[in-house]
Every structure is written in C-alpha cells, then in structure tokens.
mmCIF file of C-alpha atoms in Angstrom:
data_model
loop_
_atom_site.group_PDB
_atom_site.id
_atom_site.type_symbol
_atom_site.label_atom_id
_atom_site.label_comp_id
_atom_site.label_asym_id
_atom_site.label_seq_id
_atom_site.Cartn_x
_atom_site.Cartn_y
_atom_site.Cartn_z
ATOM 1 C CA UNK N 1 8.053 -1.521 23.083
ATOM 2 C CA UNK N 2 9.654 -3.250 20.194
ATOM 3 C CA UNK N 3 10.475 -6.221 19.183
ATOM 4 C CA UNK N 4 12.046 -8.063 16.463
ATOM 5 C CA UNK N 5 9.478 -10.265 14.018
ATOM 6 C CA UNK N 6 10.434 -13.792 15.447
ATOM 7 C CA UNK N 7 9.587 -12.485 18.869
ATOM 8 C CA UNK N 8 6.113 -12.828 17.425
ATOM 9 C CA UNK N 9 6.347 -16.584 16.329
ATOM 10 C CA UNK N 10 8.293 -17.425 19.724
ATOM 11 C CA UNK N 11 6.007 -15.970 21.668
ATOM 12 C CA UNK N 12 2.590 -17.712 20.554
ATOM 13 C CA UNK N 13 4.472 -21.259 20.102
ATOM 14 C CA UNK N 14 5.635 -20.704 23.585
ATOM 15 C CA UNK N 15 2.497 -20.360 25.105
ATOM 16 C CA UNK N 16 1.014 -22.653 23.297
ATOM 17 C CA UNK N 17 3.243 -25.584 24.125
ATOM 18 C CA UNK N 18 3.510 -23.671 28.005
ATOM 19 C CA UNK N 19 -0.614 -24.228 27.847
ATOM 20 C CA UNK N 20 -0.386 -27.398 26.940
ATOM 21 C CA UNK N 21 2.086 -28.625 29.091
ATOM 22 C CA UNK N 22 0.367 -26.884 32.395
ATOM 23 C CA UNK N 23 -3.082 -28.663 31.587
ATOM 24 C CA UNK N 24 -1.391 -31.596 31.300
ATOM 25 C CA UNK N 25 0.793 -31.306 34.480
ATOM 26 C CA UNK N 26 -1.184 -29.210 36.876
ATOM 27 C CA UNK N 27 -4.453 -30.769 38.333
ATOM 28 C CA UNK N 28 -5.407 -28.329 40.341
ATOM 29 C CA UNK N 29 -7.704 -25.298 39.260
ATOM 30 C CA UNK N 30 -6.345 -22.549 41.014
ATOM 31 C CA UNK N 31 -2.522 -23.043 39.556
ATOM 32 C CA UNK N 32 -3.561 -23.811 36.060
ATOM 33 C CA UNK N 33 -5.526 -20.111 36.362
ATOM 34 C CA UNK N 34 -2.381 -18.493 38.081
ATOM 35 C CA UNK N 35 -0.528 -19.837 35.531
ATOM 36 C CA UNK N 36 -2.485 -19.221 32.336
ATOM 37 C CA UNK N 37 -2.449 -15.489 33.623
ATOM 38 C CA UNK N 38 1.506 -15.468 33.021
ATOM 39 C CA UNK N 39 1.376 -16.951 29.577
ATOM 40 C CA UNK N 40 -0.733 -13.969 28.828
ATOM 41 C CA UNK N 41 1.835 -11.788 29.108
ATOM 42 C CA UNK N 42 4.235 -12.901 26.268
ATOM 43 C CA UNK N 43 1.531 -12.961 23.963
ATOM 44 C CA UNK N 44 0.275 -9.672 24.963
ATOM 45 C CA UNK N 45 3.962 -8.100 25.042
ATOM 46 C CA UNK N 46 3.676 -10.064 20.834
ATOM 47 C CA UNK N 47 0.545 -8.562 20.179
ATOM 48 C CA UNK N 48 1.418 -4.763 21.134
ATOM 49 C CA UNK N 49 4.852 -5.273 19.111
ATOM 50 C CA UNK N 50 3.080 -6.500 16.283
ATOM 51 C CA UNK N 51 0.553 -3.988 15.714
ATOM 52 C CA UNK N 52 2.862 -0.961 16.510
ATOM 53 C CA UNK N 53 4.909 -2.268 13.474
ATOM 54 C CA UNK N 54 1.791 -2.952 11.411
ATOM 55 C CA UNK N 55 0.391 0.142 12.215
ATOM 56 C CA UNK N 56 4.009 1.735 11.153
ATOM 57 C CA UNK N 57 3.683 -0.404 7.451
ATOM 58 C CA UNK N 58 0.807 -0.139 6.850
ATOM 59 C CA UNK N 59 -0.624 3.646 7.894
ATOM 60 C CA UNK N 60 0.587 6.424 5.511
ATOM 61 C CA UNK N 61 0.003 8.943 8.480
ATOM 62 C CA UNK N 62 3.769 9.697 8.854
ATOM 63 C CA UNK N 63 3.023 10.854 5.040
ATOM 64 C CA UNK N 64 0.351 13.198 5.794
ATOM 65 C CA UNK N 65 2.315 14.362 8.798
ATOM 66 C CA UNK N 66 5.329 15.524 6.605
ATOM 67 C CA UNK N 67 3.167 16.712 4.113
ATOM 68 C CA UNK N 68 1.405 19.186 6.209
ATOM 69 C CA UNK N 69 4.801 20.663 7.550
ATOM 70 C CA UNK N 70 6.805 20.638 4.173
ATOM 71 C CA UNK N 71 4.126 21.626 1.576
ATOM 72 C CA UNK N 72 2.758 24.879 2.653
ATOM 73 C CA UNK N 73 0.744 26.438 -0.312
ATOM 74 C CA UNK N 74 2.507 24.164 -3.198
ATOM 75 C CA UNK N 75 -0.036 21.440 -4.547
ATOM 76 C CA UNK N 76 -0.097 17.379 -3.937
ATOM 77 C CA UNK N 77 -1.209 14.697 -5.779
ATOM 78 C CA UNK N 78 -1.812 11.036 -5.272
ATOM 79 C CA UNK N 79 -0.753 8.754 -8.146
ATOM 80 C CA UNK N 80 -3.413 6.147 -9.067
ATOM 81 C CA UNK N 81 -3.959 4.008 -5.912
ATOM 82 C CA UNK N 82 -5.906 6.020 -3.349
ATOM 83 C CA UNK N 83 -7.166 3.235 -1.655
ATOM 84 C CA UNK N 84 -3.130 2.619 -1.096
ATOM 85 C CA UNK N 85 -2.553 5.822 0.740
ATOM 86 C CA UNK N 86 -6.105 6.537 1.838
ATOM 87 C CA UNK N 87 -5.248 7.230 4.995
ATOM 88 C CA UNK N 88 -3.467 10.961 3.428
ATOM 89 C CA UNK N 89 -6.690 12.505 3.085
ATOM 90 C CA UNK N 90 -7.116 11.996 7.106
ATOM 91 C CA UNK N 91 -3.474 12.920 7.958
ATOM 92 C CA UNK N 92 -2.670 15.533 5.157
ATOM 93 C CA UNK N 93 -2.891 19.177 5.113
ATOM 94 C CA UNK N 94 -6.493 19.227 2.790
ATOM 95 C CA UNK N 95 -7.548 17.452 -0.408
ATOM 96 C CA UNK N 96 -5.307 15.637 -3.200
ATOM 97 C CA UNK N 97 -5.718 15.584 -7.238
ATOM 98 C CA UNK N 98 -5.178 11.785 -8.055
ATOM 99 C CA UNK N 99 -3.607 11.196 -11.316
ATOM 100 C CA UNK N 100 -5.129 8.492 -13.644
ATOM 101 C CA UNK N 101 -7.057 7.223 -10.904
ATOM 102 C CA UNK N 102 -7.085 3.356 -10.394
ATOM 103 C CA UNK N 103 -9.804 3.473 -7.502
ATOM 104 C CA UNK N 104 -12.481 1.231 -7.733
ATOM 105 C CA UNK N 105 -13.771 3.366 -4.419
ATOM 106 C CA UNK N 106 -13.894 6.977 -6.155
ATOM 107 C CA UNK N 107 -15.327 5.458 -9.589
ATOM 108 C CA UNK N 108 -18.797 6.643 -8.726
ATOM 109 C CA UNK N 109 -17.068 10.390 -8.108
ATOM 110 C CA UNK N 110 -15.212 10.303 -10.949
ATOM 111 C CA UNK N 111 -17.923 10.206 -13.068
ATOM 112 C CA UNK N 112 -19.579 13.318 -11.504
ATOM 113 C CA UNK N 113 -19.289 16.962 -12.864
ATOM 114 C CA UNK N 114 -19.046 18.110 -9.139
ATOM 115 C CA UNK N 115 -16.305 16.370 -8.408
ATOM 116 C CA UNK N 116 -14.293 16.232 -11.532
ATOM 117 C CA UNK N 117 -11.716 18.708 -10.467
ATOM 118 C CA UNK N 118 -9.851 15.705 -7.889
ATOM 119 C CA UNK N 119 -9.443 13.475 -11.108
ATOM 120 C CA UNK N 120 -7.065 14.866 -13.564
ATOM 121 C CA UNK N 121 -5.371 13.012 -16.693
ATOM 122 C CA UNK N 122 -1.527 12.282 -16.862
ATOM 123 C CA UNK N 123 -1.428 14.732 -19.687
ATOM 124 C CA UNK N 124 -3.136 17.502 -17.633
ATOM 125 C CA UNK N 125 -0.733 16.814 -14.864
ATOM 126 C CA UNK N 126 2.408 17.423 -17.125
ATOM 127 C CA UNK N 127 0.728 20.713 -18.162
ATOM 128 C CA UNK N 128 0.422 21.107 -14.147
ATOM 129 C CA UNK N 129 4.109 20.441 -13.362
ATOM 130 C CA UNK N 130 6.098 22.257 -16.284
ATOM 131 C CA UNK N 131 3.921 25.266 -14.723
ATOM 132 C CA UNK N 132 4.679 25.170 -10.738
ATOM 133 C CA UNK N 133 6.169 22.875 -7.931
ATOM 134 C CA UNK N 134 4.296 19.992 -7.473
ATOM 135 C CA UNK N 135 4.271 17.418 -4.673
ATOM 136 C CA UNK N 136 3.605 13.749 -5.424
ATOM 137 C CA UNK N 137 3.034 10.687 -3.121
ATOM 138 C CA UNK N 138 3.460 7.474 -5.026
ATOM 139 C CA UNK N 139 3.130 3.844 -3.791
ATOM 140 C CA UNK N 140 6.233 1.987 -3.754
ATOM 141 C CA UNK N 141 4.754 -0.269 -5.853
ATOM 142 C CA UNK N 142 4.390 2.000 -8.871
ATOM 143 C CA UNK N 143 7.438 4.238 -8.847
ATOM 144 C CA UNK N 144 9.070 2.821 -11.672
ATOM 145 C CA UNK N 145 5.748 2.879 -13.376
ATOM 146 C CA UNK N 146 5.409 6.847 -12.646
ATOM 147 C CA UNK N 147 9.095 7.716 -13.264
ATOM 148 C CA UNK N 148 8.708 5.693 -16.642
ATOM 149 C CA UNK N 149 5.026 7.274 -17.554
ATOM 150 C CA UNK N 150 5.983 11.152 -16.579
ATOM 151 C CA UNK N 151 8.786 11.487 -18.587
ATOM 152 C CA UNK N 152 10.216 13.946 -19.983
ATOM 153 C CA UNK N 153 9.988 15.420 -16.422
ATOM 154 C CA UNK N 154 12.460 14.449 -14.082
ATOM 155 C CA UNK N 155 10.961 13.889 -10.377
ATOM 156 C CA UNK N 156 13.283 13.630 -7.210
ATOM 157 C CA UNK N 157 13.098 11.782 -4.542
ATOM 158 C CA UNK N 158 11.690 13.928 -1.599
ATOM 159 C CA UNK N 159 11.344 11.097 0.954
ATOM 160 C CA UNK N 160 10.675 7.661 1.603
ATOM 161 C CA UNK N 161 8.064 6.000 3.665
ATOM 162 C CA UNK N 162 7.458 2.229 4.167
ATOM 163 C CA UNK N 163 4.769 1.655 1.074
ATOM 164 C CA UNK N 164 4.662 5.440 -0.166
ATOM 165 C CA UNK N 165 7.212 7.772 -1.546
ATOM 166 C CA UNK N 166 6.859 11.173 -1.871
ATOM 167 C CA UNK N 167 8.769 13.126 -4.869
ATOM 168 C CA UNK N 168 8.790 16.780 -6.064
ATOM 169 C CA UNK N 169 9.372 18.450 -9.456
#
C-alpha cells in the first residue's frame, strides 16, 4: 500500500473539512460517531503510506542488507557522519571503521585507547585503500567532498540508496 506524496495532504485536508462539516450538519450522536469512524480510514491510509516512505528514505537498513550480501570479507568504512547512517551497524555485516569521524555521539569513544582502532584518519585510510579493496559508505550529501579529499585514489559508485552510497576502490 503506497500512495503518492500528495495523497497524504489530500487525506488530511479531506478529513478535517469533512469532520467539521459533519459536526455542523449532523446532530445525532450515533451518526456522528459512525461518520467519524469512516473519516479515519483516509487518515490511516495516509499515515501508513507516509511511514512506509519515511522508513525507506531515512533508514539505512537497505544499505546494511546490501553490504551483508556483497562484501564477504572486504573491509567496510563509513565516511565521517556515523549519525546519518548509524542503522548500518545494526543491519550490516559487522563493525565499521569511521574515516575522519565528525560524530558527536562517538566523541568520547574516540578518546579511549581501546576504541582508537575504529577511528581512522584520511592518510591511514588512503594507505589501506592502496593495499586492498575497500567498501565505503558515504552520506549522499558528502559524496563530492569525499571524492575530492580521497584523490588520487579513484572510487567507483557501486550502489546508490536514498541518503547514502556505497563506493569501492
């Protein structure tokens, strides 16, 4: 069940106008309750549609599932913004190193010696990328910045998702 974006707006406007009209026109309590119950149907359909589209857009579950199937033993890195794609750690194949972390959520962990291995700077990352194949998950908003900062190594777009891309060297 998936409707275009304008359906959500239409369903809300329809329900509000119809609800007000019913309250003005209908005077019997039983008719009001029955009619209001029928007005809920477009709202429920609109909300289901909205939640489904929001889930597809905001979650990185699809990225994680894709990486689980595709990567096997290839290392996976996240570029800078852990918060934007944090669901990846739940749906993906394991732990990921973060390149030049800008994460406020992980700030404290970065300072602890036992977790330093999960945070990698640009030069260390480039050295690893020269030695072996690497997958990188980059928020779409940072893609051009990533390509610019990681020169001279060339990364190819492997798969594009709503808010992130998967690259491979």
